[in-house]
PDB file of C-alpha atoms and ligand atoms in Angstrom:
ATOM      1  CA  VAL A  20       0.000   0.000   0.000  1.00 57.00           C
ATOM      2  CA  ILE A  21       1.401   3.384  -0.966  1.00 65.00           C
ATOM      3  CA  ASP A  22       0.328   6.372   1.124  1.00 68.00           C
ATOM      4  CA  GLU A  23       0.701   9.190  -1.416  1.00 68.00           C
ATOM      5  CA  ASP A  24      -0.351  11.740   1.206  1.00 70.00           C
ATOM      6  CA  SER A  25       2.544  10.986   3.535  1.00 74.00           C
ATOM      7  CA  PRO A  26       4.812  14.059   3.189  1.00 72.00           C
ATOM      8  CA  ILE A  27       7.938  11.966   2.811  1.00 72.00           C
ATOM      9  CA  ILE A  28       6.450   9.694   0.202  1.00 80.00           C
ATOM     10  CA  SER A  29       4.600  12.335  -1.824  1.00 86.00           C
ATOM     11  CA  LYS A  30       7.852  14.070  -2.834  1.00 88.00           C
ATOM     12  CA  TYR A  31       9.244  10.827  -4.202  1.00 91.00           C
ATOM     13  CA  TRP A  32       5.880   9.665  -5.580  1.00 92.00           C
ATOM     14  CA  HIS A  33       6.000  12.594  -8.001  1.00 92.00           C
ATOM     15  CA  GLN A  34       9.369  11.319  -9.196  1.00 94.00           C
ATOM     16  CA  ARG A  35       8.248   7.677  -9.426  1.00 96.00           C
ATOM     17  CA  TYR A  36       8.919   7.203 -13.154  1.00 97.00           C
ATOM     18  CA  LEU A  37      12.413   8.658 -12.716  1.00 97.00           C
ATOM     19  CA  LEU A  38      12.995   6.042 -10.045  1.00 98.00           C
ATOM     20  CA  PHE A  39      11.526   3.127 -12.023  1.00 98.00           C
ATOM     21  CA  SER A  40      10.372   3.607 -15.601  1.00 98.00           C
ATOM     22  CA  ARG A  41       8.263   0.443 -15.126  1.00 98.00           C
ATOM     23  CA  PHE A  42       6.713   1.784 -11.918  1.00 98.00           C
ATOM     24  CA  ASP A  43       3.197   1.015 -13.110  1.00 98.00           C
ATOM     25  CA  HIS A  44       4.025  -2.659 -13.658  1.00 98.00           C
ATOM     26  CA  GLY A  45       3.695  -3.176  -9.895  1.00 98.00           C
ATOM     27  CA  ILE A  46       6.926  -1.890  -8.357  1.00 98.00           C
ATOM     28  CA  ARG A  47       7.017  -2.376  -4.567  1.00 97.00           C
ATOM     29  CA  MET A  48       8.529   0.091  -2.112  1.00 95.00           C
ATOM     30  CA  ASP A  49       8.635   0.923   1.564  1.00 94.00           C
ATOM     31  CA  GLU A  50       9.518   4.259   3.162  1.00 93.00           C
ATOM     32  CA  GLU A  51      13.287   3.745   3.232  1.00 94.00           C
ATOM     33  CA  GLY A  52      13.048   2.319  -0.284  1.00 95.00           C
ATOM     34  CA  TRP A  53      11.432   5.533  -1.508  1.00 94.00           C
ATOM     35  CA  PHE A  54      14.028   7.943  -0.216  1.00 94.00           C
ATOM     36  CA  SER A  55      17.017   5.711  -0.920  1.00 96.00           C
ATOM     37  CA  VAL A  56      16.420   4.204  -4.340  1.00 98.00           C
ATOM     38  CA  THR A  57      18.855   5.325  -7.034  1.00 98.00           C
ATOM     39  CA  PRO A  58      16.983   6.960  -9.947  1.00 98.00           C
ATOM     40  CA  GLU A  59      16.981   4.619 -12.934  1.00 98.00           C
ATOM     41  CA  ALA A  60      19.099   6.804 -15.245  1.00 98.00           C
ATOM     42  CA  ILE A  61      21.810   7.106 -12.595  1.00 98.00           C
ATOM     43  CA  ALA A  62      21.644   3.379 -11.805  1.00 98.00           C
ATOM     44  CA  LYS A  63      22.048   2.637 -15.536  1.00 98.00           C
ATOM     45  CA  HIS A  64      25.115   4.836 -15.586  1.00 98.00           C
ATOM     46  CA  HIS A  65      26.538   3.040 -12.520  1.00 98.00           C
ATOM     47  CA  ALA A  66      26.047  -0.255 -14.363  1.00 98.00           C
ATOM     48  CA  LEU A  67      27.932   1.058 -17.366  1.00 98.00           C
ATOM     49  CA  ARG A  68      30.783   2.128 -15.106  1.00 97.00           C
ATOM     50  CA  CYS A  69      30.948  -1.101 -13.090  1.00 97.00           C
ATOM     51  CA  GLY A  70      31.700  -3.251 -16.147  1.00 94.00           C
ATOM     52  CA  ASP A  71      30.227  -6.517 -17.358  1.00 94.00           C
ATOM     53  CA  GLY A  72      31.752  -8.994 -14.895  1.00 97.00           C
ATOM     54  CA  ILE A  73      30.470 -10.016 -11.463  1.00 98.00           C
ATOM     55  CA  VAL A  74      29.091  -7.119  -9.421  1.00 98.00           C
ATOM     56  CA  ILE A  75      28.219  -7.209  -5.724  1.00 98.00           C
ATOM     57  CA  ASP A  76      25.709  -4.683  -4.405  1.00 98.00           C
ATOM     58  CA  LEU A  77      26.303  -4.606  -0.649  1.00 98.00           C
ATOM     59  CA  PHE A  78      23.186  -2.496   0.095  1.00 98.00           C
ATOM     60  CA  ALA A  79      20.553  -3.590  -2.387  1.00 98.00           C
ATOM     61  CA  GLY A  80      17.456  -1.859  -0.972  1.00 98.00           C
ATOM     62  CA  VAL A  81      14.460  -2.261  -3.291  1.00 98.00           C
ATOM     63  CA  GLY A  82      16.800  -3.077  -6.182  1.00 98.00           C
ATOM     64  CA  GLY A  83      17.208   0.183  -8.091  1.00 98.00           C
ATOM     65  CA  ASN A  84      20.891  -0.457  -8.737  1.00 98.00           C
ATOM     66  CA  ALA A  85      20.896  -4.267  -8.705  1.00 98.00           C
ATOM     67  CA  ILE A  86      18.331  -4.398 -11.525  1.00 98.00           C
ATOM     68  CA  GLN A  87      20.446  -2.213 -13.812  1.00 98.00           C
ATOM     69  CA  PHE A  88      23.594  -4.218 -12.995  1.00 98.00           C
ATOM     70  CA  ALA A  89      21.714  -7.417 -13.866  1.00 98.00           C
ATOM     71  CA  ARG A  90      20.710  -6.030 -17.247  1.00 97.00           C
ATOM     72  CA  ARG A  91      24.280  -5.745 -18.454  1.00 96.00           C
ATOM     73  CA  CYS A  92      26.720  -7.657 -16.307  1.00 96.00           C
ATOM     74  CA  GLN A  93      27.507 -11.353 -16.043  1.00 97.00           C
ATOM     75  CA  HIS A  94      26.059 -11.878 -12.568  1.00 98.00           C
ATOM     76  CA  VAL A  95      24.926  -9.860  -9.548  1.00 98.00           C
ATOM     77  CA  ILE A  96      25.008 -10.599  -5.839  1.00 98.00           C
ATOM     78  CA  ALA A  97      22.565  -8.348  -4.006  1.00 98.00           C
ATOM     79  CA  ILE A  98      22.745  -8.184  -0.212  1.00 98.00           C
ATOM     80  CA  ASP A  99      20.441  -6.445   2.250  1.00 98.00           C
ATOM     81  CA  ILE A 100      19.973  -6.752   5.988  1.00 98.00           C
ATOM     82  CA  ASP A 101      16.230  -6.107   5.683  1.00 98.00           C
ATOM     83  CA  ALA A 102      14.471  -9.286   4.485  1.00 98.00           C
ATOM     84  CA  ASN A 103      11.285  -7.474   3.525  1.00 98.00           C
ATOM     85  CA  ARG A 104      13.039  -4.881   1.382  1.00 98.00           C
ATOM     86  CA  LEU A 105      15.078  -7.621  -0.283  1.00 98.00           C
ATOM     87  CA  GLU A 106      11.814  -9.393  -1.196  1.00 98.00           C
ATOM     88  CA  TYR A 107      10.738  -6.158  -2.867  1.00 98.00           C
ATOM     89  CA  ALA A 108      14.035  -6.080  -4.753  1.00 98.00           C
ATOM     90  CA  LYS A 109      13.390  -9.621  -6.008  1.00 98.00           C
ATOM     91  CA  HIS A 110       9.854  -8.750  -7.035  1.00 98.00           C
ATOM     92  CA  ASN A 111      11.018  -5.557  -8.774  1.00 98.00           C
ATOM     93  CA  ALA A 112      13.808  -7.431 -10.572  1.00 98.00           C
ATOM     94  CA  ALA A 113      11.213  -9.859 -11.959  1.00 98.00           C
ATOM     95  CA  ILE A 114       9.325  -6.873 -13.427  1.00 98.00           C
ATOM     96  CA  TYR A 115      12.492  -6.052 -15.361  1.00 98.00           C
ATOM     97  CA  GLY A 116      12.961  -9.752 -16.239  1.00 98.00           C
ATOM     98  CA  VAL A 117      16.360  -9.988 -14.553  1.00 98.00           C
ATOM     99  CA  ASP A 118      15.666 -11.809 -11.255  1.00 98.00           C
ATOM    100  CA  ASP A 119      17.423 -14.919 -12.647  1.00 98.00           C
ATOM    101  CA  ASN A 120      20.688 -13.003 -12.938  1.00 98.00           C
ATOM    102  CA  ILE A 121      20.753 -11.929  -9.287  1.00 98.00           C
ATOM    103  CA  ASP A 122      21.561 -13.911  -6.126  1.00 98.00           C
ATOM    104  CA  PHE A 123      19.653 -12.254  -3.293  1.00 98.00           C
ATOM    105  CA  ILE A 124      21.288 -12.657   0.095  1.00 98.00           C
ATOM    106  CA  ASN A 125      19.615 -11.508   3.298  1.00 98.00           C
ATOM    107  CA  GLY A 126      22.342 -10.611   5.781  1.00 98.00           C
ATOM    108  CA  ASP A 127      24.811  -8.105   7.153  1.00 98.00           C
ATOM    109  CA  SER A 128      27.292  -7.083   4.455  1.00 98.00           C
ATOM    110  CA  PHE A 129      29.976  -6.481   7.053  1.00 97.00           C
ATOM    111  CA  SER A 130      29.746 -10.109   8.225  1.00 97.00           C
ATOM    112  CA  LEU A 131      29.517 -11.554   4.717  1.00 98.00           C
ATOM    113  CA  ALA A 132      32.279  -9.445   3.137  1.00 96.00           C
ATOM    114  CA  SER A 133      35.210 -11.759   3.885  1.00 96.00           C
ATOM    115  CA  LYS A 134      33.487 -14.596   1.973  1.00 96.00           C
ATOM    116  CA  LEU A 135      32.987 -12.606  -1.230  1.00 97.00           C
ATOM    117  CA  LYS A 136      34.989 -12.034  -4.425  1.00 98.00           C
ATOM    118  CA  ALA A 137      33.897 -10.093  -7.501  1.00 98.00           C
ATOM    119  CA  ASP A 138      35.004  -7.744 -10.254  1.00 98.00           C
ATOM    120  CA  ALA A 139      33.272  -4.722  -8.753  1.00 98.00           C
ATOM    121  CA  VAL A 140      31.710  -3.809  -5.415  1.00 98.00           C
ATOM    122  CA  PHE A 141      28.978  -1.196  -5.414  1.00 98.00           C
ATOM    123  CA  MET A 142      27.698   0.476  -2.243  1.00 98.00           C
ATOM    124  CA  SER A 143      24.791   2.808  -1.643  1.00 98.00           C
ATOM    125  CA  PRO A 144      24.613   2.674   2.131  1.00 98.00           C
ATOM    126  CA  PRO A 145      22.061   4.459   4.314  1.00 97.00           C
ATOM    127  CA  TRP A 146      23.074   8.091   4.717  1.00 96.00           C
ATOM    128  CA  GLY A 147      20.998   8.585   7.855  1.00 92.00           C
ATOM    129  CA  GLY A 148      17.792   9.495   6.008  1.00 88.00           C
ATOM    130  CA  PRO A 149      16.787  12.627   4.088  1.00 88.00           C
ATOM    131  CA  ALA A 150      18.267  14.846   6.853  1.00 91.00           C
ATOM    132  CA  TYR A 151      21.740  14.229   5.366  1.00 94.00           C
ATOM    133  CA  SER A 152      21.425  17.507   3.450  1.00 92.00           C
ATOM    134  CA  LYS A 153      20.858  19.621   6.567  1.00 93.00           C
ATOM    135  CA  VAL A 154      24.577  19.871   7.256  1.00 94.00           C
ATOM    136  CA  GLU A 155      26.977  21.791   5.031  1.00 95.00           C
ATOM    137  CA  LYS A 156      29.441  18.938   4.730  1.00 97.00           C
ATOM    138  CA  PHE A 157      28.426  15.309   5.120  1.00 97.00           C
ATOM    139  CA  ASP A 158      30.952  13.580   7.381  1.00 96.00           C
ATOM    140  CA  LEU A 159      31.733  10.001   6.284  1.00 97.00           C
ATOM    141  CA  LYS A 160      32.545   9.177   9.917  1.00 95.00           C
ATOM    142  CA  THR A 161      28.873   9.591  10.848  1.00 94.00           C
ATOM    143  CA  MET A 162      27.632   7.082   8.278  1.00 94.00           C
ATOM    144  CA  LEU A 163      26.522   3.555   9.223  1.00 93.00           C
ATOM    145  CA  LYS A 164      27.619   3.581  12.860  1.00 93.00           C
ATOM    146  CA  PRO A 165      29.455   1.685  14.371  1.00 93.00           C
ATOM    147  CA  HIS A 166      31.070   1.499  10.923  1.00 95.00           C
ATOM    148  CA  ASP A 167      31.896   4.463   8.674  1.00 95.00           C
ATOM    149  CA  GLY A 168      32.964   5.357   5.123  1.00 96.00           C
ATOM    150  CA  LYS A 169      36.514   4.189   5.646  1.00 96.00           C
ATOM    151  CA  SER A 170      35.543   0.788   7.049  1.00 96.00           C
ATOM    152  CA  LEU A 171      33.196   0.338   4.077  1.00 97.00           C
ATOM    153  CA  PHE A 172      36.095   0.952   1.716  1.00 97.00           C
ATOM    154  CA  ASP A 173      38.348  -1.355   3.762  1.00 96.00           C
ATOM    155  CA  ILE A 174      36.011  -4.360   3.524  1.00 97.00           C
ATOM    156  CA  SER A 175      35.270  -3.713  -0.165  1.00 97.00           C
ATOM    157  CA  LYS A 176      38.835  -3.397  -1.391  1.00 96.00           C
ATOM    158  CA  GLU A 177      39.413  -7.022  -0.330  1.00 96.00           C
ATOM    159  CA  ILE A 178      36.465  -8.141  -2.486  1.00 97.00           C
ATOM    160  CA  ALA A 179      37.210  -6.445  -5.804  1.00 97.00           C
ATOM    161  CA  ALA A 180      39.665  -4.319  -7.732  1.00 96.00           C
ATOM    162  CA  LYS A 181      36.890  -1.834  -8.465  1.00 97.00           C
ATOM    163  CA  VAL A 182      35.134  -0.163  -5.514  1.00 98.00           C
ATOM    164  CA  VAL A 183      32.245   2.244  -6.098  1.00 98.00           C
ATOM    165  CA  MET A 184      30.393   4.279  -3.452  1.00 98.00           C
ATOM    166  CA  PHE A 185      27.212   6.310  -3.998  1.00 98.00           C
ATOM    167  CA  LEU A 186      27.209   9.242  -1.579  1.00 98.00           C
ATOM    168  CA  PRO A 187      25.432  12.470  -0.620  1.00 98.00           C
ATOM    169  CA  ARG A 188      26.040  15.486  -2.866  1.00 98.00           C
ATOM    170  CA  ASN A 189      27.474  17.347   0.161  1.00 98.00           C
ATOM    171  CA  VAL A 190      30.030  14.623   0.966  1.00 98.00           C
ATOM    172  CA  ASP A 191      33.427  15.799   2.199  1.00 97.00           C
ATOM    173  CA  VAL A 192      35.640  15.103  -0.833  1.00 98.00           C
ATOM    174  CA  ASP A 193      38.821  15.578   1.244  1.00 97.00           C
ATOM    175  CA  GLN A 194      37.792  12.557   3.318  1.00 98.00           C
ATOM    176  CA  LEU A 195      37.417  10.484   0.143  1.00 98.00           C
ATOM    177  CA  ALA A 196      40.857  11.607  -1.017  1.00 97.00           C
ATOM    178  CA  GLU A 197      42.300  10.616   2.351  1.00 97.00           C
ATOM    179  CA  ILE A 198      40.750   7.140   2.171  1.00 97.00           C
ATOM    180  CA  SER A 199      42.134   6.480  -1.310  1.00 96.00           C
ATOM    181  CA  SER A 200      45.591   7.908  -0.676  1.00 96.00           C
ATOM    182  CA  ARG A 201      46.062   6.006   2.587  1.00 94.00           C
ATOM    183  CA  ALA A 202      45.130   2.631   1.117  1.00 93.00           C
ATOM    184  CA  SER A 203      48.067   0.304   0.563  1.00 90.00           C
ATOM    185  CA  PRO A 204      48.804   0.471  -2.251  1.00 91.00           C
ATOM    186  CA  PRO A 205      47.111   3.876  -2.737  1.00 94.00           C
ATOM    187  CA  ARG A 206      44.157   3.845  -5.113  1.00 94.00           C
ATOM    188  CA  ALA A 207      43.207   6.367  -7.748  1.00 96.00           C
ATOM    189  CA  LEU A 208      39.991   8.227  -6.912  1.00 98.00           C
ATOM    190  CA  GLU A 209      37.425   9.676  -9.276  1.00 98.00           C
ATOM    191  CA  VAL A 210      34.547  11.702  -7.882  1.00 98.00           C
ATOM    192  CA  GLU A 211      31.582  12.076 -10.200  1.00 98.00           C
ATOM    193  CA  LYS A 212      28.634  14.418  -9.738  1.00 98.00           C
ATOM    194  CA  ASN A 213      25.346  12.826 -10.744  1.00 98.00           C
ATOM    195  CA  PHE A 214      22.816  15.245 -12.247  1.00 98.00           C
ATOM    196  CA  LEU A 215      19.220  14.476 -13.162  1.00 96.00           C
ATOM    197  CA  ASN A 216      17.164  17.022 -15.089  1.00 93.00           C
ATOM    198  CA  GLY A 217      19.801  19.642 -14.318  1.00 95.00           C
ATOM    199  CA  ARG A 218      19.743  19.016 -10.555  1.00 96.00           C
ATOM    200  CA  LEU A 219      22.648  17.614  -8.579  1.00 98.00           C
ATOM    201  CA  LYS A 220      21.283  14.447  -6.958  1.00 97.00           C
ATOM    202  CA  ALA A 221      24.331  12.756  -5.498  1.00 98.00           C
ATOM    203  CA  VAL A 222      28.003  11.964  -5.957  1.00 98.00           C
ATOM    204  CA  THR A 223      29.675   8.688  -6.925  1.00 98.00           C
ATOM    205  CA  ALA A 224      33.203   7.841  -5.788  1.00 98.00           C
ATOM    206  CA  TYR A 225      35.195   5.344  -7.879  1.00 98.00           C
ATOM    207  CA  PHE A 226      38.248   3.868  -6.150  1.00 97.00           C
TER     208      PHE A 226
HETATM  209  P1  LIG B  29      17.066  13.605  -1.796  1.00 63.61           P
HETATM  210  O1  LIG B  29      17.959  14.673  -1.339  1.00 63.61           O
HETATM  211  O2  LIG B  29      16.229  12.942  -0.771  1.00 63.61           O
HETATM  212  O3  LIG B  29      16.151  14.063  -2.979  1.00 63.61           O
HETATM  213  O4  LIG B  29      17.922  12.447  -2.451  1.00 63.61           O
HETATM  214  P2  LIG B  29      16.231  15.315  -3.963  1.00 63.61           P
HETATM  215  O5  LIG B  29      15.293  14.968  -5.064  1.00 63.61           O
HETATM  216  O6  LIG B  29      17.647  15.624  -4.317  1.00 63.61           O
HETATM  217  O7  LIG B  29      15.545  16.419  -3.092  1.00 63.61           O
HETATM  218  P3  LIG B  29      15.961  17.808  -2.501  1.00 63.61           P
HETATM  219  O8  LIG B  29      14.687  18.260  -1.858  1.00 63.61           O
HETATM  220  O9  LIG B  29      17.031  17.550  -1.485  1.00 63.61           O
HETATM  221  O10 LIG B  29      16.398  18.640  -3.655  1.00 63.61           O
HETATM  222  C1  LIG B  29      18.527  12.472  -3.716  1.00 63.61           C
HETATM  223  C2  LIG B  29      18.864  11.068  -4.112  1.00 63.61           C
HETATM  224  O11 LIG B  29      19.850  10.565  -3.217  1.00 63.61           O
HETATM  225  C3  LIG B  29      17.723  10.067  -3.964  1.00 63.61           C
HETATM  226  O12 LIG B  29      16.957   9.983  -5.131  1.00 63.61           O
HETATM  227  C4  LIG B  29      18.440   8.767  -3.692  1.00 63.61           C
HETATM  228  O13 LIG B  29      18.886   8.197  -4.902  1.00 63.61           O
HETATM  229  C5  LIG B  29      19.644   9.207  -2.929  1.00 63.61           C
HETATM  230  N1  LIG B  29      19.477   9.023  -1.482  1.00 63.61           N
HETATM  231  C6  LIG B  29      18.855   9.842  -0.626  1.00 63.61           C
HETATM  232  N2  LIG B  29      18.978   9.333   0.651  1.00 63.61           N
HETATM  233  C7  LIG B  29      18.445   9.932   1.832  1.00 63.61           C
HETATM  234  C8  LIG B  29      19.731   8.189   0.571  1.00 63.61           C
HETATM  235  C9  LIG B  29      20.228   7.260   1.531  1.00 63.61           C
HETATM  236  O14 LIG B  29      20.042   7.352   2.745  1.00 63.61           O
HETATM  237  N3  LIG B  29      20.972   6.237   1.054  1.00 63.61           N
HETATM  238  C10 LIG B  29      21.230   6.096  -0.285  1.00 63.61           C
HETATM  239  N4  LIG B  29      21.958   5.063  -0.673  1.00 63.61           N
HETATM  240  N5  LIG B  29      20.773   6.953  -1.201  1.00 63.61           N
HETATM  241  C11 LIG B  29      20.032   7.998  -0.785  1.00 63.61           C
HETATM  242  N1  LIG B  30      20.746   1.299  -4.059  1.00 63.61           N
HETATM  243  C1  LIG B  30      19.475   0.871  -3.479  1.00 63.61           C
HETATM  244  C2  LIG B  30      19.139   1.607  -2.194  1.00 63.61           C
HETATM  245  C3  LIG B  30      19.941   1.191  -0.979  1.00 63.61           C
HETATM  246  S1  LIG B  30      19.284   1.807   0.514  1.00 63.61           S
HETATM  247  C4  LIG B  30      18.388   1.072  -4.553  1.00 63.61           C
HETATM  248  O1  LIG B  30      18.663   1.667  -5.587  1.00 63.61           O
HETATM  249  O2  LIG B  30      17.258   0.601  -4.342  1.00 63.61           O
HETATM  250  C5  LIG B  30      20.369   1.154   1.690  1.00 63.61           C
HETATM  251  C6  LIG B  30      20.045  -0.268   2.146  1.00 63.61           C
HETATM  252  O3  LIG B  30      21.087  -0.715   2.996  1.00 63.61           O
HETATM  253  C7  LIG B  30      18.761  -0.412   2.964  1.00 63.61           C
HETATM  254  O4  LIG B  30      17.847  -1.221   2.280  1.00 63.61           O
HETATM  255  C8  LIG B  30      19.218  -1.107   4.274  1.00 63.61           C
HETATM  256  O5  LIG B  30      18.332  -2.118   4.728  1.00 63.61           O
HETATM  257  C9  LIG B  30      20.542  -1.705   3.851  1.00 63.61           C
HETATM  258  N2  LIG B  30      21.499  -1.966   4.941  1.00 63.61           N
HETATM  259  C10 LIG B  30      21.787  -1.201   6.016  1.00 63.61           C
HETATM  260  N3  LIG B  30      22.754  -1.758   6.753  1.00 63.61           N
HETATM  261  C11 LIG B  30      23.120  -2.912   6.121  1.00 63.61           C
HETATM  262  C12 LIG B  30      24.081  -3.928   6.388  1.00 63.61           C
HETATM  263  N4  LIG B  30      24.874  -3.868   7.452  1.00 63.61           N
HETATM  264  N5  LIG B  30      24.193  -4.951   5.509  1.00 63.61           N
HETATM  265  C13 LIG B  30      23.385  -5.017   4.423  1.00 63.61           C
HETATM  266  N6  LIG B  30      22.449  -4.100   4.138  1.00 63.61           N
HETATM  267  C14 LIG B  30      22.318  -3.049   4.960  1.00 63.61           C
END
């Protein structure tokens, strides 16, 4: 059931076809799904950038990114700690006809990380809800407590040569530079601004 009158949902409801072009085919969402899903055009771009090998999405949500990975890469592993939201991701992937190309794993990515290997790791972790934009600079140390941005990078770099993080548009870029330069060996960093209809939506860091 979608409550279009809920203030939080109504903002995203108006953008529903930007989130999923097949929204009307029965896409399922919950509140966190609404404010966290990567808009389809940006998710498509992420898929292009992550290559056509094996991609692991450590924070799958309702599947916005995982679906686009599955459309072009060899295989996807999609993990989420919330079983209900992961069921939505599976359902939504079937709408796009790609559920067969995704292994859905319900669990904590931090616990599972050491068992995983892939060509690329993609992360769109919780940013602490829509209030992320209330501060001038988003501090990566405040994300995903008791973990943080650096620990996310640390677990991911053991999984794949390519590590990609989707982050708030106000993220502290100096912190990203510090993470990449202190890795051993240091990694190159590319920070990409993601615009949709002329509006800056978020930033993607490629390590
Ligand atoms: P937004 O800031 O909530 O929306 O999120 P918008 O349209 O920029 O609104 P404005 O009023 O701030 O101008 C922008 C995009 O960031 C969303 O569409 C999501 O893709 C992503 N996003 C937002 N949040 C709160 C999260 C989050 O917690 N985690 C992740 N992974 N993505 C998020
Ligand atoms: N990229 C997704 C949105 C991800 S939202 C999309 O486009 O749909 C972030 C997700 O991270 C949430 O669904 C939340 O349940 C999940 N999450 C939070 N902590 C986690 C953890 N430790 N391990 C796995 N998933 C986690």
